[in-house]
Structures are given as structure tokens and as C-alpha cells.
Amino acid sequence: MDIPYTSKVRPDTGLYNGKLGVWLFLASEVMLFGGLFSAYTYLRIGAPPDTWPHGWMNVTLGTINTVLLALSAITTLLAWAALKTKQFGRYKLFGLLTILLACAFLGIKSYEYRDKLTHYQVQLNDGRVADGHLVENNKDADYILLRGHYAANATELLDGRAKGHPAHEELKIARADIKSLKNYGPALNNFLAIYFSITGLHAIHILGGIIVFAYLWGPGSKMWFTAPARFTNRVETAGLFWHFVDLVWIFVFPLFYLT
């Protein structure tokens, strides 16, 4: 059965069906991420003075990821342009580069998540806070080992941009002195909750894009030899989705890394 308007545009919309579908999908995505960014704004504005964290994210890694996504946007466009000019080999090259750049982005994001989930705030009974990465937490031992430093209270840890960070050392803390033990996961505060929600959803979109691009680069590319116009349109619609994912990151990066 021949599916209409897979390569030719519809007379009523001026778009072929796939392109119309992806635009409608992206409209729903705008509402989804718009709701989350609105939640961020509400939480940020509603936070009491001097309680919102700053400088908790690694700006260098965030900048590298921004560059990776920007480059992937270019390679995605070049891959589509290669098909429009009948250069299938160049499409394979730029398609592969897009996949590799996206995988590198996810690799860095995974490292950032691991760093946060192994980073702990230990509230002590004397009011101080031990802050650092967990080195040892053997349940049979009466102590834990942390590589970090002590702070007078949790408020001192809110601004990571402050100069003169104390040197990190190995801290041996008796369990009897611990009031609470929390990592820098979503449960620590609203900032990290909205950070993991938005970046986690964004990472799922990156993963989805990798799967689609890998299919179009691998088994799905056979369509080029039987229906090149239709295959080119598929690559274009995948690229539209990818550009939206890039656009979301443009908002994520300054909100969480630069403020």
C-alpha cells in the first residue's frame, strides 16, 4: 500500500506528513519543557533569600557539552544536505559524527550525575557539616570516610562560586556523631530536584535521538536505494527533533551552570 504524502507535500498544509507530525510532536514538547522551566522559575523566585545554591555545577563540563551539541547540530544539517545533493557517503560520515557527539554528551552527563550522587552532606550532631565525596561506608564499621572539608553549617555550602575553597582531606567520621547523611541527589533540595528532572528528561531525549540516528545510519539507510526522497525526509524530521533538543540545552546551561 502506498502511503500518501511521505515525500510530496500536502496541498492543504504545505508539508509532507512526517514533517507535519514532528512539528505537532515538538509543540507538545514545548509545553512539557515549558512546564518544567516554569517550575524552575517558580521555585527560584519563591526561594527565601540566600537559600538558592549557586555554582554547584561544573561549568567546564557544561561548556564542553554545549560545544558537543552545537557541533552535532551542524553535522545533522550537513548529513541532510549531503542527501539533498545525492552524496550518500558524506551522509554516512556526518551521521556517524552526530551519533558519536551525542554519545560523548551522554558520557559527560553520566559522569556529572555520578559525581553528584557520590557527593555527600553529612550533618553532625555538633551543628557542623562535613561535605565531600564518600570514600568508604561499610555498614559493619562504626565510621565513614569522606574526602572533603568541614563547614560551620549548610548555608556556607550554598555558594560554590566563593573564592578560597578549603583544601579537601580525608575525614573519618564516627557514626555516633552523624545526625543525617544525604547525597547531592534530587532529595537534597529543590534546586537539585528540578536539575535532575530537567536534565534527566533532556538526557532521555538525547538517548532517543541516538537510537533514531543509529537506525537511520544503519539498517534504515537501505531506504536510500529504493526511496531516496522519502529517506531524505526521514533524516530531515529526525534533524528537526535534534535541533529542538539542542535548543532546550541552550536554556538548561545558563540556568543551572552559570547562575
C-alpha positions as a Markdown table, in Angstrom:
| # | Residue | x | y | z |
|---|---|---|---|---|
| 1 | Met | 0.0 | 0.0 | 0.0 |
| 2 | Asp | 1.4 | 3.4 | -1.0 |
| 3 | Ile | 1.2 | 5.9 | 1.9 |
| 4 | Pro | 0.4 | 9.3 | 0.5 |
| 5 | Tyr | 2.4 | 12.4 | 1.2 |
| 6 | Thr | 5.5 | 10.7 | 2.6 |
| 7 | Ser | 7.8 | 12.6 | 0.1 |
| 8 | Lys | 5.4 | 15.1 | -1.6 |
| 9 | Val | 3.9 | 18.0 | 0.3 |
| 10 | Arg | 0.2 | 18.0 | 1.2 |
| 11 | Pro | -1.7 | 20.7 | -0.7 |
| 12 | Asp | -3.6 | 21.7 | 2.5 |
| 13 | Thr | -0.7 | 22.1 | 4.8 |
| 14 | Gly | 2.3 | 22.6 | 2.5 |
| 15 | Leu | 4.2 | 19.9 | 4.4 |
| 16 | Tyr | 4.7 | 16.2 | 3.9 |
| 17 | Asn | 3.1 | 14.0 | 6.6 |
| 18 | Gly | 6.2 | 13.2 | 8.5 |
| 19 | Lys | 7.2 | 16.9 | 8.9 |
| 20 | Leu | 3.7 | 17.9 | 10.0 |
| 21 | Gly | 3.8 | 15.1 | 12.5 |
| 22 | Val | 7.1 | 16.1 | 14.0 |
| 23 | Trp | 6.1 | 19.7 | 14.3 |
| 24 | Leu | 2.9 | 18.7 | 16.2 |
| 25 | Phe | 5.1 | 16.5 | 18.4 |
| 26 | Leu | 7.5 | 19.3 | 19.1 |
| 27 | Ala | 4.6 | 21.5 | 20.0 |
| 28 | Ser | 3.8 | 19.1 | 22.8 |
| 29 | Glu | 7.4 | 19.0 | 23.8 |
| 30 | Val | 7.4 | 22.8 | 24.1 |
| 31 | Met | 4.6 | 22.5 | 26.6 |
| 32 | Leu | 6.3 | 19.7 | 28.5 |
| 33 | Phe | 9.6 | 21.5 | 28.9 |
| 34 | Gly | 7.8 | 24.8 | 29.3 |
| 35 | Gly | 6.1 | 23.5 | 32.3 |
| 36 | Leu | 9.4 | 22.3 | 33.8 |
| 37 | Phe | 11.1 | 25.6 | 33.2 |
| 38 | Ser | 8.1 | 27.4 | 34.7 |
| 39 | Ala | 8.5 | 25.2 | 37.8 |
| 40 | Tyr | 12.2 | 26.2 | 37.9 |
| 41 | Thr | 11.2 | 29.9 | 37.7 |
| 42 | Tyr | 8.5 | 29.5 | 40.4 |
| 43 | Leu | 10.9 | 27.7 | 42.8 |
| 44 | Arg | 13.7 | 30.1 | 42.2 |
| 45 | Ile | 11.6 | 33.2 | 42.8 |
| 46 | Gly | 9.8 | 31.6 | 45.7 |
| 47 | Ala | 13.0 | 30.6 | 47.5 |
| 48 | Pro | 13.8 | 32.6 | 50.6 |
| 49 | Pro | 16.8 | 34.9 | 50.2 |
| 50 | Asp | 20.3 | 33.3 | 50.4 |
| 51 | Thr | 18.9 | 29.7 | 50.2 |
| 52 | Trp | 19.2 | 29.0 | 46.5 |
| 53 | Pro | 22.5 | 27.3 | 45.5 |
| 54 | His | 25.0 | 28.8 | 43.1 |
| 55 | Gly | 28.0 | 27.4 | 41.4 |
| 56 | Trp | 27.2 | 23.7 | 42.2 |
| 57 | Met | 27.7 | 22.6 | 38.6 |
| 58 | Asn | 30.9 | 22.0 | 36.7 |
| 59 | Val | 31.0 | 24.9 | 34.2 |
| 60 | Thr | 33.8 | 23.3 | 32.2 |
| 61 | Leu | 31.9 | 20.1 | 31.6 |
| 62 | Gly | 28.7 | 22.0 | 30.9 |
| 63 | Thr | 30.6 | 24.2 | 28.3 |
| 64 | Ile | 32.1 | 21.1 | 26.7 |
| 65 | Asn | 28.6 | 19.5 | 26.4 |
| 66 | Thr | 27.3 | 22.8 | 24.9 |
| 67 | Val | 30.0 | 22.7 | 22.3 |
| 68 | Leu | 29.3 | 19.0 | 21.6 |
| 69 | Leu | 25.6 | 19.7 | 21.0 |
| 70 | Ala | 26.4 | 22.7 | 18.8 |
| 71 | Leu | 28.7 | 20.6 | 16.7 |
| 72 | Ser | 26.1 | 17.8 | 16.4 |
| 73 | Ala | 23.5 | 20.4 | 15.2 |
| 74 | Ile | 25.9 | 21.2 | 12.4 |
| 75 | Thr | 26.7 | 17.6 | 11.5 |
| 76 | Thr | 23.0 | 16.8 | 11.5 |
| 77 | Leu | 22.4 | 19.6 | 9.0 |
| 78 | Leu | 25.3 | 18.6 | 6.8 |
| 79 | Ala | 24.1 | 15.0 | 6.8 |
| 80 | Trp | 20.7 | 16.1 | 5.5 |
| 81 | Ala | 22.3 | 18.5 | 3.0 |
| 82 | Ala | 24.5 | 15.6 | 1.7 |
| 83 | Leu | 21.4 | 13.6 | 0.9 |
| 84 | Lys | 19.8 | 16.5 | -0.9 |
| 85 | Thr | 22.9 | 16.6 | -3.1 |
| 86 | Lys | 23.0 | 12.8 | -3.6 |
| 87 | Gln | 26.2 | 12.3 | -1.6 |
| 88 | Phe | 25.3 | 9.2 | 0.4 |
| 89 | Gly | 28.9 | 8.7 | 1.6 |
| 90 | Arg | 29.0 | 12.1 | 3.1 |
| 91 | Tyr | 25.7 | 11.5 | 4.8 |
| 92 | Lys | 27.2 | 8.3 | 6.5 |
| 93 | Leu | 30.2 | 10.4 | 7.7 |
| 94 | Phe | 28.2 | 13.2 | 9.2 |
| 95 | Gly | 25.5 | 10.9 | 10.5 |
| 96 | Leu | 28.2 | 8.9 | 12.3 |
| 97 | Leu | 29.8 | 12.1 | 13.7 |
| 98 | Thr | 26.3 | 13.1 | 15.1 |
| 99 | Ile | 25.9 | 9.8 | 16.9 |
| 100 | Leu | 29.4 | 10.0 | 18.4 |
| 101 | Leu | 29.0 | 13.6 | 19.5 |
| 102 | Ala | 25.6 | 12.7 | 21.2 |
| 103 | Cys | 27.2 | 9.7 | 22.9 |
| 104 | Ala | 30.0 | 11.9 | 24.2 |
| 105 | Phe | 27.4 | 14.3 | 25.6 |
| 106 | Leu | 25.7 | 11.4 | 27.5 |
| 107 | Gly | 29.0 | 10.1 | 28.7 |
| 108 | Ile | 29.9 | 13.5 | 30.3 |
| 109 | Lys | 26.4 | 13.9 | 31.7 |
| 110 | Ser | 26.7 | 10.4 | 33.3 |
| 111 | Tyr | 30.0 | 11.5 | 34.9 |
| 112 | Glu | 28.3 | 14.6 | 36.3 |
| 113 | Tyr | 25.4 | 12.5 | 37.7 |
| 114 | Arg | 27.9 | 10.1 | 39.3 |
| 115 | Asp | 29.8 | 12.9 | 40.8 |
| 116 | Lys | 26.7 | 14.4 | 42.4 |
| 117 | Leu | 25.4 | 11.0 | 43.7 |
| 118 | Thr | 28.7 | 10.2 | 45.4 |
| 119 | His | 29.0 | 13.7 | 46.9 |
| 120 | Tyr | 27.5 | 13.9 | 50.4 |
| 121 | Gln | 26.5 | 16.4 | 53.0 |
| 122 | Val | 26.9 | 14.9 | 56.5 |
| 123 | Gln | 25.0 | 16.8 | 59.2 |
| 124 | Leu | 26.8 | 16.3 | 62.5 |
| 125 | Asn | 25.4 | 16.4 | 66.0 |
| 126 | Asp | 27.5 | 19.5 | 66.9 |
| 127 | Gly | 25.9 | 21.6 | 64.1 |
| 128 | Arg | 28.8 | 21.4 | 61.7 |
| 129 | Val | 28.5 | 19.8 | 58.2 |
| 130 | Ala | 31.0 | 17.6 | 56.6 |
| 131 | Asp | 30.9 | 18.0 | 52.8 |
| 132 | Gly | 32.7 | 15.8 | 50.3 |
| 133 | His | 32.8 | 12.6 | 48.3 |
| 134 | Leu | 32.1 | 9.3 | 50.0 |
| 135 | Val | 35.2 | 7.1 | 50.2 |
| 136 | Glu | 34.0 | 4.3 | 52.5 |
| 137 | Asn | 30.7 | 3.5 | 54.0 |
| 138 | Asn | 30.9 | 0.0 | 55.4 |
| 139 | Lys | 27.8 | -0.8 | 57.4 |
| 140 | Asp | 29.8 | -3.0 | 59.7 |
| 141 | Ala | 32.2 | -0.2 | 60.6 |
| 142 | Asp | 31.4 | 2.5 | 63.2 |
| 143 | Tyr | 32.7 | 5.2 | 61.0 |
| 144 | Ile | 32.5 | 6.5 | 57.4 |
| 145 | Leu | 35.3 | 8.1 | 55.3 |
| 146 | Leu | 34.7 | 11.2 | 53.4 |
| 147 | Arg | 37.1 | 13.2 | 51.2 |
| 148 | Gly | 36.1 | 16.8 | 51.7 |
| 149 | His | 36.1 | 19.5 | 54.4 |
| 150 | Tyr | 34.0 | 20.8 | 57.3 |
| 151 | Ala | 31.7 | 23.8 | 57.2 |
| 152 | Ala | 30.1 | 25.6 | 60.1 |
| 153 | Asn | 26.7 | 24.9 | 58.6 |
| 154 | Ala | 24.9 | 24.0 | 55.4 |
| 155 | Thr | 24.5 | 27.7 | 54.5 |
| 156 | Glu | 28.2 | 28.0 | 54.0 |
| 157 | Leu | 28.0 | 25.5 | 51.2 |
| 158 | Leu | 25.3 | 27.2 | 49.1 |
| 159 | Asp | 27.6 | 29.4 | 47.1 |
| 160 | Gly | 30.1 | 27.2 | 45.2 |
| 161 | Arg | 31.5 | 30.3 | 43.4 |
| 162 | Ala | 33.0 | 31.6 | 46.6 |
| 163 | Lys | 36.8 | 32.0 | 46.4 |
| 164 | Gly | 39.2 | 30.4 | 48.7 |
| 165 | His | 37.7 | 26.9 | 48.9 |
| 166 | Pro | 39.1 | 24.9 | 51.8 |
| 167 | Ala | 41.5 | 22.0 | 50.9 |
| 168 | His | 39.9 | 18.6 | 50.8 |
| 169 | Glu | 41.2 | 15.9 | 53.1 |
| 170 | Glu | 40.2 | 12.5 | 54.2 |
| 171 | Leu | 37.7 | 12.8 | 57.1 |
| 172 | Lys | 37.0 | 9.9 | 59.4 |
| 173 | Ile | 33.6 | 10.5 | 61.0 |
| 174 | Ala | 32.1 | 8.3 | 63.7 |
| 175 | Arg | 28.6 | 7.1 | 63.0 |
| 176 | Ala | 27.6 | 8.2 | 66.5 |
| 177 | Asp | 28.4 | 11.8 | 65.5 |
| 178 | Ile | 26.2 | 11.8 | 62.4 |
| 179 | Lys | 22.7 | 13.4 | 62.5 |
| 180 | Ser | 21.9 | 12.9 | 58.8 |
| 181 | Leu | 23.7 | 11.7 | 55.7 |
| 182 | Lys | 22.4 | 12.9 | 52.3 |
| 183 | Asn | 24.0 | 12.9 | 48.8 |
| 184 | Tyr | 23.6 | 15.6 | 46.2 |
| 185 | Gly | 20.7 | 13.8 | 44.7 |
| 186 | Pro | 17.1 | 15.1 | 43.9 |
| 187 | Ala | 16.1 | 14.7 | 47.6 |
| 188 | Leu | 18.6 | 17.2 | 48.9 |
| 189 | Asn | 16.8 | 20.4 | 47.9 |
| 190 | Asn | 14.5 | 22.0 | 45.3 |
| 191 | Phe | 17.5 | 23.1 | 43.1 |
| 192 | Leu | 18.8 | 19.5 | 42.6 |
| 193 | Ala | 15.2 | 18.2 | 42.3 |
| 194 | Ile | 14.5 | 20.4 | 39.3 |
| 195 | Tyr | 18.0 | 20.0 | 38.0 |
| 196 | Phe | 17.7 | 16.2 | 37.8 |
| 197 | Ser | 14.1 | 16.4 | 36.4 |
| 198 | Ile | 15.0 | 18.7 | 33.5 |
| 199 | Thr | 18.4 | 17.3 | 32.7 |
| 200 | Gly | 17.2 | 13.7 | 33.1 |
| 201 | Leu | 14.3 | 14.3 | 30.7 |
| 202 | His | 16.7 | 16.0 | 28.3 |
| 203 | Ala | 19.1 | 13.1 | 28.5 |
| 204 | Ile | 16.3 | 10.7 | 27.7 |
| 205 | His | 15.6 | 12.8 | 24.6 |
| 206 | Ile | 19.3 | 12.6 | 23.7 |
| 207 | Leu | 19.2 | 8.8 | 24.0 |
| 208 | Gly | 16.1 | 8.7 | 21.9 |
| 209 | Gly | 17.8 | 10.8 | 19.2 |
| 210 | Ile | 20.8 | 8.5 | 19.3 |
| 211 | Ile | 18.6 | 5.5 | 18.7 |
| 212 | Val | 16.8 | 7.2 | 15.7 |
| 213 | Phe | 20.0 | 8.4 | 14.2 |
| 214 | Ala | 21.6 | 5.0 | 14.6 |
| 215 | Tyr | 18.7 | 3.3 | 12.9 |
| 216 | Leu | 18.8 | 5.8 | 10.0 |
| 217 | Trp | 22.5 | 5.4 | 9.7 |
| 218 | Gly | 22.4 | 1.6 | 9.9 |
| 219 | Pro | 19.5 | -0.7 | 8.8 |
| 220 | Gly | 17.2 | 2.2 | 8.0 |
| 221 | Ser | 19.6 | 3.6 | 5.4 |
| 222 | Lys | 18.6 | 0.9 | 2.9 |
| 223 | Met | 15.6 | 3.0 | 2.0 |
| 224 | Trp | 18.0 | 5.4 | 0.3 |
| 225 | Phe | 18.4 | 2.9 | -2.6 |
| 226 | Thr | 14.6 | 2.4 | -3.1 |
| 227 | Ala | 13.0 | 5.7 | -2.0 |
| 228 | Pro | 15.7 | 8.4 | -1.6 |
| 229 | Ala | 13.3 | 11.3 | -1.3 |
| 230 | Arg | 11.4 | 9.6 | 1.5 |
| 231 | Phe | 14.6 | 8.6 | 3.3 |
| 232 | Thr | 15.8 | 12.2 | 3.0 |
| 233 | Asn | 12.6 | 13.4 | 4.6 |
| 234 | Arg | 13.1 | 11.0 | 7.5 |
| 235 | Val | 16.5 | 12.4 | 8.1 |
| 236 | Glu | 15.1 | 15.9 | 8.0 |
| 237 | Thr | 12.4 | 15.2 | 10.5 |
| 238 | Ala | 15.0 | 13.5 | 12.8 |
| 239 | Gly | 17.1 | 16.6 | 12.5 |
| 240 | Leu | 14.2 | 18.8 | 13.5 |
| 241 | Phe | 13.8 | 16.8 | 16.7 |
| 242 | Trp | 17.5 | 17.1 | 17.3 |
| 243 | His | 17.6 | 20.9 | 16.9 |
| 244 | Phe | 14.8 | 21.1 | 19.5 |
| 245 | Val | 16.9 | 19.0 | 21.9 |
| 246 | Asp | 19.8 | 21.4 | 21.2 |
| 247 | Leu | 17.5 | 24.4 | 21.9 |
| 248 | Val | 16.4 | 23.0 | 25.2 |
| 249 | Trp | 20.1 | 22.7 | 26.3 |
| 250 | Ile | 20.6 | 26.4 | 25.4 |
| 251 | Phe | 18.2 | 27.2 | 28.3 |
| 252 | Val | 19.5 | 24.5 | 30.6 |
| 253 | Phe | 23.1 | 25.5 | 30.5 |
| 254 | Pro | 22.8 | 29.1 | 31.8 |
| 255 | Leu | 20.1 | 28.3 | 34.3 |
| 256 | Phe | 22.0 | 25.6 | 36.1 |
| 257 | Tyr | 25.6 | 26.2 | 35.3 |
| 258 | Leu | 26.0 | 30.0 | 35.0 |
| 259 | Thr | 23.7 | 31.4 | 37.7 |
